[in-house]
Coordinates of C-alpha atoms and ligand atoms in Angstrom, one line a residue:
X596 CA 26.4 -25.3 -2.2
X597 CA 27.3 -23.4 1.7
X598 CA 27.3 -20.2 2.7
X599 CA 24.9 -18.4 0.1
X600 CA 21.3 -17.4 0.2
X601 CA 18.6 -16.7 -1.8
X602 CA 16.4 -14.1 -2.0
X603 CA 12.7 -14.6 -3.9
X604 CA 9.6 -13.3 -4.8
X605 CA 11.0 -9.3 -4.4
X606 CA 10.5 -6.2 -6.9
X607 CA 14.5 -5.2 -6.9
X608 CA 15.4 -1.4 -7.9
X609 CA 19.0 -2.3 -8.5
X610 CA 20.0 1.0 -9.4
X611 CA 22.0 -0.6 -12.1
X612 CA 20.6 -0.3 -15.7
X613 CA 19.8 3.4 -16.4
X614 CA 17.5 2.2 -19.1
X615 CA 14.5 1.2 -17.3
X616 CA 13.1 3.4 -14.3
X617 CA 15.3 2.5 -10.5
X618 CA 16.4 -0.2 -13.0
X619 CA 13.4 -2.2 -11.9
X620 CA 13.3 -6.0 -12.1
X621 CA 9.6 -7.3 -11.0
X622 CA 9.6 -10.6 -9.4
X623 CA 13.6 -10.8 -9.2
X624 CA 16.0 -13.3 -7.2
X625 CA 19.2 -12.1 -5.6
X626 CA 22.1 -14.5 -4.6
X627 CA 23.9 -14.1 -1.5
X628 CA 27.1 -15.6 -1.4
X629 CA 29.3 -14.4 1.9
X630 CA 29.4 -10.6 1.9
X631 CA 28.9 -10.1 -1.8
X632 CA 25.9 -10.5 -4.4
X633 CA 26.9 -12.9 -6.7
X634 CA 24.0 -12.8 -9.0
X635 CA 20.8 -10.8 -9.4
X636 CA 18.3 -11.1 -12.1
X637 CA 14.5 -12.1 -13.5
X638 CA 12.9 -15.8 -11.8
X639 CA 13.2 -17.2 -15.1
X640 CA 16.8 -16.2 -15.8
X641 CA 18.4 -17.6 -12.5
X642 CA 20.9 -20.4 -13.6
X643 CA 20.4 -24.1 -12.7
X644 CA 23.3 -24.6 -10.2
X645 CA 21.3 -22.2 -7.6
X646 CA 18.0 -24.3 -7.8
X647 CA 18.4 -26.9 -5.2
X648 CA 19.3 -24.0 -2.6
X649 CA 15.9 -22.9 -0.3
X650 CA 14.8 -19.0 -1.2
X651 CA 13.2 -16.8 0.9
X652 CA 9.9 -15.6 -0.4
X653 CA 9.7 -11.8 0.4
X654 CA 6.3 -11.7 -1.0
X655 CA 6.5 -8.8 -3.7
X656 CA 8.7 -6.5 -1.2
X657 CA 10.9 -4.2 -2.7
X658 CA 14.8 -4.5 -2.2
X659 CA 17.2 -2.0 -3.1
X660 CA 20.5 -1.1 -1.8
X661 CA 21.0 0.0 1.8
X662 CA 20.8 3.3 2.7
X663 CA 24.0 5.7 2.5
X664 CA 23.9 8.6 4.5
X665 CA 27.1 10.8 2.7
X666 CA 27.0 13.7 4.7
X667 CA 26.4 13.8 8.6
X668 CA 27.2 15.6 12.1
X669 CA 26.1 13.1 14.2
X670 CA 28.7 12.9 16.8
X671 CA 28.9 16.4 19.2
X672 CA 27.8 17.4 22.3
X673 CA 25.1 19.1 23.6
X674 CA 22.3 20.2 21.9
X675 CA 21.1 23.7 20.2
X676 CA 16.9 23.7 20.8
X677 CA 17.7 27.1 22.7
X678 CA 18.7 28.5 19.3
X679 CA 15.7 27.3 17.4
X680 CA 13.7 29.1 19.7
X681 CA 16.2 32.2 19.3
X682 CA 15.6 32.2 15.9
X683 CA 11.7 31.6 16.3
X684 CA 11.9 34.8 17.9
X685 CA 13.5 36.6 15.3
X686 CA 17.5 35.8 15.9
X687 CA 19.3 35.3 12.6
X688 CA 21.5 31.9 11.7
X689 CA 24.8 33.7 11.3
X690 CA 24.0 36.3 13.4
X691 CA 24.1 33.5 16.7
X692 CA 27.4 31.9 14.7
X693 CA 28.8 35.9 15.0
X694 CA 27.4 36.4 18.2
X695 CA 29.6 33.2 19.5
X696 CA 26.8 30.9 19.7
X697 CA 26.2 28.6 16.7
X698 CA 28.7 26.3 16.0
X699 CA 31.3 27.4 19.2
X700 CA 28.3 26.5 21.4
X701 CA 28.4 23.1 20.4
X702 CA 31.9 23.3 20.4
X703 CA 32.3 23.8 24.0
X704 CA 30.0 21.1 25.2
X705 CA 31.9 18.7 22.8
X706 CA 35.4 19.8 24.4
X707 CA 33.3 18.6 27.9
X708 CA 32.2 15.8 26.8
X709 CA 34.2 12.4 27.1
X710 CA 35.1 9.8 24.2
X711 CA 32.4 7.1 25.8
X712 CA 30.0 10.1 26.0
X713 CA 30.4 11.2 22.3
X714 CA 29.8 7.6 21.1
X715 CA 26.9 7.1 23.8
X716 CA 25.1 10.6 22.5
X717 CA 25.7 10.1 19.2
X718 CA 24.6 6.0 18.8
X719 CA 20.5 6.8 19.2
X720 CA 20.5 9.2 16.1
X721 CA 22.5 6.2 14.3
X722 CA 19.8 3.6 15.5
X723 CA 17.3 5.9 14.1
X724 CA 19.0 5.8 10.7
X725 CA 19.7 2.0 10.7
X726 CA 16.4 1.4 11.8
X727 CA 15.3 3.1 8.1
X728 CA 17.7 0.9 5.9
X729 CA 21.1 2.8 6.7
X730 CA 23.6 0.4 5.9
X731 CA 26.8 3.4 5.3
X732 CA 27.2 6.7 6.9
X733 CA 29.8 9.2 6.5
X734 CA 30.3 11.1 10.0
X735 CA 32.6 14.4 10.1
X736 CA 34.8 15.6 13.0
X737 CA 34.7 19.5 13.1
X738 CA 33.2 20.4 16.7
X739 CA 36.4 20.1 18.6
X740 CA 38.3 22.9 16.6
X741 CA 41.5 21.6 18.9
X742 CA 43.8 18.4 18.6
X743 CA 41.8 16.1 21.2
X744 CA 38.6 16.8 20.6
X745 CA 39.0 17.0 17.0
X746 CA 40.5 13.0 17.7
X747 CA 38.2 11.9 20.0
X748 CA 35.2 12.6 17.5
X749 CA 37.7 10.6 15.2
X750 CA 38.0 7.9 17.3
X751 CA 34.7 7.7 18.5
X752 CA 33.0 7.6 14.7
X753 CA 35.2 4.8 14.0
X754 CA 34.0 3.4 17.6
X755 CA 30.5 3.3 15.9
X756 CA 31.9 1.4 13.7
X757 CA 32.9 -1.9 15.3
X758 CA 29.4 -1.2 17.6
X759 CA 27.0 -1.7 15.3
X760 CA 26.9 -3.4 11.5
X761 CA 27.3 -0.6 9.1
X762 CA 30.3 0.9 7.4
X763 CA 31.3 4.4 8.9
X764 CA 33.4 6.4 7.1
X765 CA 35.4 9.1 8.6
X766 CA 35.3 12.9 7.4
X767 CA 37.8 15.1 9.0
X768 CA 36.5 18.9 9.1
X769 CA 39.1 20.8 11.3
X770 CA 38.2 24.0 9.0
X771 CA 34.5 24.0 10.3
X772 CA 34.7 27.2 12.1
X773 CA 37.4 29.3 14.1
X774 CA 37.5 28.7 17.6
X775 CA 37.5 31.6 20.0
X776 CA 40.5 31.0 21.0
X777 CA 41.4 32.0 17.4
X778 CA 39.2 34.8 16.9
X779 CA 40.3 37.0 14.0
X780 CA 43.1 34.9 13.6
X781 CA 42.3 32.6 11.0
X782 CA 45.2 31.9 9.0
X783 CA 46.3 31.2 12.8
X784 CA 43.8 28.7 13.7
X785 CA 44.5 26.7 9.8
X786 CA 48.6 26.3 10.7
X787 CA 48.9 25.5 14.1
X788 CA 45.4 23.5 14.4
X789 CA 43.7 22.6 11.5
X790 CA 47.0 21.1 9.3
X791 CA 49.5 19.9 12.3
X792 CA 45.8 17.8 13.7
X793 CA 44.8 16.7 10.4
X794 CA 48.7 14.9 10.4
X795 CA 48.1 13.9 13.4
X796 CA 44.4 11.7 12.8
X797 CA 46.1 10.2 9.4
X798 CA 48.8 8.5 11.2
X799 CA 46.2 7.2 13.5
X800 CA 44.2 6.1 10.8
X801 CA 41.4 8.1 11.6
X802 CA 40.8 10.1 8.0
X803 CA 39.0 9.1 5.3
X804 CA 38.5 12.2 3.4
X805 CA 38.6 16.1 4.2
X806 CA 36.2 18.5 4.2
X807 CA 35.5 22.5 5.2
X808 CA 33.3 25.3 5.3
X809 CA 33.7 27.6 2.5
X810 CA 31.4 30.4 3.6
X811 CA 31.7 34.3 5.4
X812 CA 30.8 32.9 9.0
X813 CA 33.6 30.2 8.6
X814 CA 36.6 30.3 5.7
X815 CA 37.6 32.1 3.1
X816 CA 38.9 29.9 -0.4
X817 CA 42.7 30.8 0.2
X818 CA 42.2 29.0 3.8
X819 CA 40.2 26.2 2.1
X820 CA 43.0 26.1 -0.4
X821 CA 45.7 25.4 2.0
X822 CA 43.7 22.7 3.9
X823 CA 43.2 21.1 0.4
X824 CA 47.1 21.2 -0.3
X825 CA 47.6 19.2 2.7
X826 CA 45.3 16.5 2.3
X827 CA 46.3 15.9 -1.2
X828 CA 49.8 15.7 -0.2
X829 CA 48.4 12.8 2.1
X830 CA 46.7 11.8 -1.1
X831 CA 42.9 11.8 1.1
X832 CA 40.1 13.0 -0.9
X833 CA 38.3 16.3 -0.5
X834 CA 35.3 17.2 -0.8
X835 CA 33.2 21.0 0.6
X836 CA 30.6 23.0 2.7
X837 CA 30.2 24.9 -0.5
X838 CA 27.8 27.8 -1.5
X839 CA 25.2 27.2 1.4
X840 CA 24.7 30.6 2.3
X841 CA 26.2 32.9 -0.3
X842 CA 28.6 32.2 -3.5
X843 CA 32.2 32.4 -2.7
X844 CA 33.0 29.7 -5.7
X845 CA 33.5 27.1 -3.2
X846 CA 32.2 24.1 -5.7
X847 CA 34.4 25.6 -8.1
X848 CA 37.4 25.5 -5.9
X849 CA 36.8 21.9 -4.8
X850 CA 36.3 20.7 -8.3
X851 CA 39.8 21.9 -9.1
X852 CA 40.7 19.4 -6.7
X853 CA 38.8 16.9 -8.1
X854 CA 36.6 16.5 -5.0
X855 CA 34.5 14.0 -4.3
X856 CA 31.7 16.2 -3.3
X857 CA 30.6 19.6 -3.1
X858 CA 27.6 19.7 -0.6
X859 CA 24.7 22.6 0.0
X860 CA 25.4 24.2 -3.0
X861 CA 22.2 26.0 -3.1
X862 CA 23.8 29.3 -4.0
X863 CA 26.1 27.5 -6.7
X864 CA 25.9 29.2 -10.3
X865 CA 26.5 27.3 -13.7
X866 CA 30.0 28.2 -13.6
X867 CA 30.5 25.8 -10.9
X868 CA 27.8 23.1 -12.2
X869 CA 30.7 23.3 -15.2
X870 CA 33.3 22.7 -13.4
X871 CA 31.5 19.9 -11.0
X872 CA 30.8 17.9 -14.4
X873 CA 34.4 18.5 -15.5
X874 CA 35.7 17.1 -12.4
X875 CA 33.0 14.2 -11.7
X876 CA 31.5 15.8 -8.4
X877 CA 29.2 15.1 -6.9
X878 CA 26.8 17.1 -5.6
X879 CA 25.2 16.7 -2.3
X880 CA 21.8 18.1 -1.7
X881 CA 20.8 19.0 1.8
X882 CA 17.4 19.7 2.2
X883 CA 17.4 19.1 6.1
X884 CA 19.4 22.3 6.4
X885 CA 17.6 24.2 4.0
X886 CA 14.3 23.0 5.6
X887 CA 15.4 24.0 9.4
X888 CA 16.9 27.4 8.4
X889 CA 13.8 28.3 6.3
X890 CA 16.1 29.1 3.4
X891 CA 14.6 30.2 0.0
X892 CA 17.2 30.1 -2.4
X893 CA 17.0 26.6 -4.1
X894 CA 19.6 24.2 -5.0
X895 CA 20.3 24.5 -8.9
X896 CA 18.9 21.0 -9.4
X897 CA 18.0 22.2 -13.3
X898 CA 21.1 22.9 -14.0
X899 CA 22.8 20.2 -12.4
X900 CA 20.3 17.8 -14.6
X901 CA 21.2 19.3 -17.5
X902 CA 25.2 19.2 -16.6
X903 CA 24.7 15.6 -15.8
X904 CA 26.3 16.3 -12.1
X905 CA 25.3 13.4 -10.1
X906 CA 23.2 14.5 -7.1
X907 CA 23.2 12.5 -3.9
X908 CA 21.0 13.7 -0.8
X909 CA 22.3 13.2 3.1
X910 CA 20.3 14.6 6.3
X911 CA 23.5 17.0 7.3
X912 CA 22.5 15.5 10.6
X913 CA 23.3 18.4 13.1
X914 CA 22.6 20.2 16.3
X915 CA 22.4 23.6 14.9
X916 CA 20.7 23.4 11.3
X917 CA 19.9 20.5 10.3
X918 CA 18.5 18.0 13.8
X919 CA 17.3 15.0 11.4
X920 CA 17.9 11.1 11.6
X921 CA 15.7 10.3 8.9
X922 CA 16.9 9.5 5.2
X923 CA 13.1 8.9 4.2
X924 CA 12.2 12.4 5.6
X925 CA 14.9 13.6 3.9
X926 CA 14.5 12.3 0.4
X927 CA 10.8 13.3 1.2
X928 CA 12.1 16.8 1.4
X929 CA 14.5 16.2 -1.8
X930 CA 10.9 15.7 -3.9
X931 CA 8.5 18.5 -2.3
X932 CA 11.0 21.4 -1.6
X933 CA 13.4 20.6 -4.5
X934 CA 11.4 19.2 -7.3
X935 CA 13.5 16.3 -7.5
X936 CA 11.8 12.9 -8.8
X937 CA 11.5 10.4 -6.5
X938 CA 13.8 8.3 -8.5
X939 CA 17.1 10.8 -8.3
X940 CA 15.8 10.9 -4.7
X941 CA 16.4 7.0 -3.9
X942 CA 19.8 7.3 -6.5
X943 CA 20.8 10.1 -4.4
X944 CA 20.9 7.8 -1.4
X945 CA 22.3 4.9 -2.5
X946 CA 23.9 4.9 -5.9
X947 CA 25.3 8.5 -5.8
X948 CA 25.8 8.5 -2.3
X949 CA 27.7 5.9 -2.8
X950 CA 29.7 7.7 -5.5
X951 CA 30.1 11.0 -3.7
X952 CA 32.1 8.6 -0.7
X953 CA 34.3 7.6 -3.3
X954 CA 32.8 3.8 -2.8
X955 CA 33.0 2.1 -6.4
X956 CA 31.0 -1.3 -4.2
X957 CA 28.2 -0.4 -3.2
X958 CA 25.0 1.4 -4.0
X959 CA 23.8 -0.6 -7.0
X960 CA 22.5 -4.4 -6.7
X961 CA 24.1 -6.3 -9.3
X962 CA 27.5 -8.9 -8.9
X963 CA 30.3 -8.3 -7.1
X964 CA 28.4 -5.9 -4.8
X965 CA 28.7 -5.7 -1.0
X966 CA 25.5 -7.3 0.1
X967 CA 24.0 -4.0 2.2
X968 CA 20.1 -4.4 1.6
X969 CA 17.1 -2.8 2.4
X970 CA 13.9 -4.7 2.2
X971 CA 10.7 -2.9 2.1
X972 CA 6.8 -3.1 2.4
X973 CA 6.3 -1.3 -0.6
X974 CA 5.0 -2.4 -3.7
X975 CA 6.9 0.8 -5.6
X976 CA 10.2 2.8 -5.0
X977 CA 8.6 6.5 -5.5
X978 CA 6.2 5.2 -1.9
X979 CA 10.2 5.4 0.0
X980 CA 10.0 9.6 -0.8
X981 CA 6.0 10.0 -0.9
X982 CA 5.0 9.3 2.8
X983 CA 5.7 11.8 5.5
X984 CA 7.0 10.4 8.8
X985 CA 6.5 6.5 8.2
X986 CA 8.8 3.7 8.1
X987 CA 8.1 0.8 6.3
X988 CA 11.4 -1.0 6.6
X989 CA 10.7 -4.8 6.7
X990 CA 14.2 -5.8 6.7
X991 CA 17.8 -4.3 6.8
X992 CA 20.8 -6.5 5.1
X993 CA 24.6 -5.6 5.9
X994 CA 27.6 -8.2 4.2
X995 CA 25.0 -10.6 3.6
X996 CA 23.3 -11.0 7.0
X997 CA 20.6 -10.1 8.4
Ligands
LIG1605 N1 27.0 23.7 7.5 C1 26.0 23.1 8.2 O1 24.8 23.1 7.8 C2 26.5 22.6 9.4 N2 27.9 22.8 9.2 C3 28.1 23.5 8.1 O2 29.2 23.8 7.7 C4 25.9 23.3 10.6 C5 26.8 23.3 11.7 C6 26.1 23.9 12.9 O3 25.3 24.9 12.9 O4 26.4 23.3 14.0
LIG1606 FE1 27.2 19.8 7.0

């Protein structure tokens, strides 16, 4: 038999049964055939046709699926530490965003910056997430707030791409904020910008699904509403900056659009929990953000248990609130500030990460899988979200190779 490989010896949390805890299997085998898994199970269960092939003996490591970071920023320009020190000294969040810092200021050094500089700023703080296990990321648009720049972060995420071995999927967030240009024009800003550009990246090919910023420092629901319309008239999936900062019944409103994803949602009341569990989505917990802006009002994790909402966790990776290339730090965070166990914390970065990108092949180890692995040196998944600040990624898997 050619072309497949076998994996030995490894503790594998496939993510797959929800019967027994990360759907453990202690000394498991995994079979590797091109870019898929074709079978994954117990040492004693692994059929006779696969036994004359040489396994690799991982020792006891831990596998589990690669990393998937749903929700990022990565690519701008520029950087905000001037801010953080603002607001060390007192300067609120939204009161730099009113004051035309905040997102505009990284909007101007994006305009400057060229498409090889983009990809060239942005690749070290994917490195630093591939280097943990990353094996997807979702990377959104929304710092160019006009046509070309809105493109070029486009075109330089899927750049990132074909540079290095992951998937990237594409997240276009013209309605991020209004640009000065726009100022108090906002209606303005969604028709002639955010709409006629968002036409423009999907016959490029650049969209994968469309996003915005329900919130008073950005848009109102009506506005989200009408970027919504649009994208489902290209049929491309939504999904929301909702409830981060205040309630404005953001979830709620992207659930009526059956959105993939409502994200933040650490103001979000029951009535949107409901309608998230109606709809199947997910939500994304962001505790990078939540961390950085020294927020106090916590995500409803309760109630989204209880609602059986699916929660995924992404760093939000961002110059202005949320500067963090670390999905271990992150699901770290997801445990200590949120209360969440370190099993929904490792589900909410592979399995439901995986679900709130709309990816139906990845996320879980079992057949028919994309091969994207992560191979630890960890006897047990809850060590991924107990240490602070230390990587113990043996191995990273992508389509099968290594
Ligand atoms: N919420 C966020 O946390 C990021 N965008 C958003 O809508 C922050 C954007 C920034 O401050 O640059
Ligand atoms: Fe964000």
């Amino acid at each position: 038999m050619t072309g497949k490989t076998i994996l030995c010896g490894a503790r594998i949390a496939t993510q797959a049964d929800e019967q027994t805890p990360y759907g453990l299997i202690d000394d498991g085998t995994l079979v590797m055939s091109g870019e898929r898994i074709e079978w994954v199970g117990s040492k004693n269960d692994l059929p006779d046709e696969y036994s004359a092939i040489d396994a690799e003996d991982l020792d006891g490591r831990l596998v589990t699926p690669g990393l998937i970071d749903c929700h990022t920023h990565v690519i701008f320009g520029g950087d905000r530490a001037q801010e953080f020190e603002m607001r060390l000294n007192g300067a609120g969040y939204e009161e730099i965003a009113r004051a035309g810092g905040g997102i505009n200021s990284t909007v101007r050094a994006t305009r400057d910056a060229s498409l090889e500089q983009l990809i060239e700023s942005a690749m070290p703080r994917v490195d630093a997430l591939i280097a943990e296990g990353l094996t997807t990321i979702e990377i959104k648009s929304g710092y160019g707030l006009e046509r070309e720049t809105e493109l070029n972060m486009l075109r330089a995420a899927r750049e990132i791409g074909k540079q290095r071995p992951i998937t990237v999927l594409t997240t276009y967030l013209g309605a991020h904020a209004t640009p000065p240009e726009y100022k108090d024009r906002d209606d303005a800003y969604i028709e002639e910008v955010v709409i006629p550009t968002l036409h423009a990246a999907h016959s490029e090919g650049l969209v994968d699904a469309v996003d915005g910023f329900c919130e008073g420092i950005a848009f109102q629901s009506k506005q989200i509403a009408r970027v919504f319309d649009a994208a489902k008239a290209l049929n491309l999936p939504v999904k929301l900056h909702a409830e981060q900062l205040s309630n404005l019944g953001g979830a709620k409103l992207a659930a009526s659009y059956d959105a993939l994803s409502a994200d933040h949602i650490e103001y979000l009341d029951e009535d949107g929990v409901v309608a998230m569990a109606l709809a199947g989505t997910t939500g994304v917990i962001l505790p990078g953000a939540f961390y950085t802006l020294r927020e106090t009002q916590q995500p409803p994790v309760d109630l989204l248990r209880n609602h059986q909402v699916p929660m995924a966790l992404a760093t939000d990776c961002n110059p202005g609130s949320s500067p963090l290339t670390s999905l271990l730090l992150t699901m770290n965070m997801g445990c200590t500030l949120f209360r969440m166990t370190p099993e929904e914390t490792l589900a909410g970065v592979t399995r439901n990460a995986a679900r709130a990108l709309g990816l139906k092949d990845r996320g879980v180890i079992a057949a028919g899988q994309r091969a994207d692995l992560a191979i630890w040196d960890v006897k047990h998944p809850a060590e991924l979200s107990y240490r602070i600040g230390f990587n113990p990624l043996h191995k990273r898997i992508f389509g099968g190779q290594a």
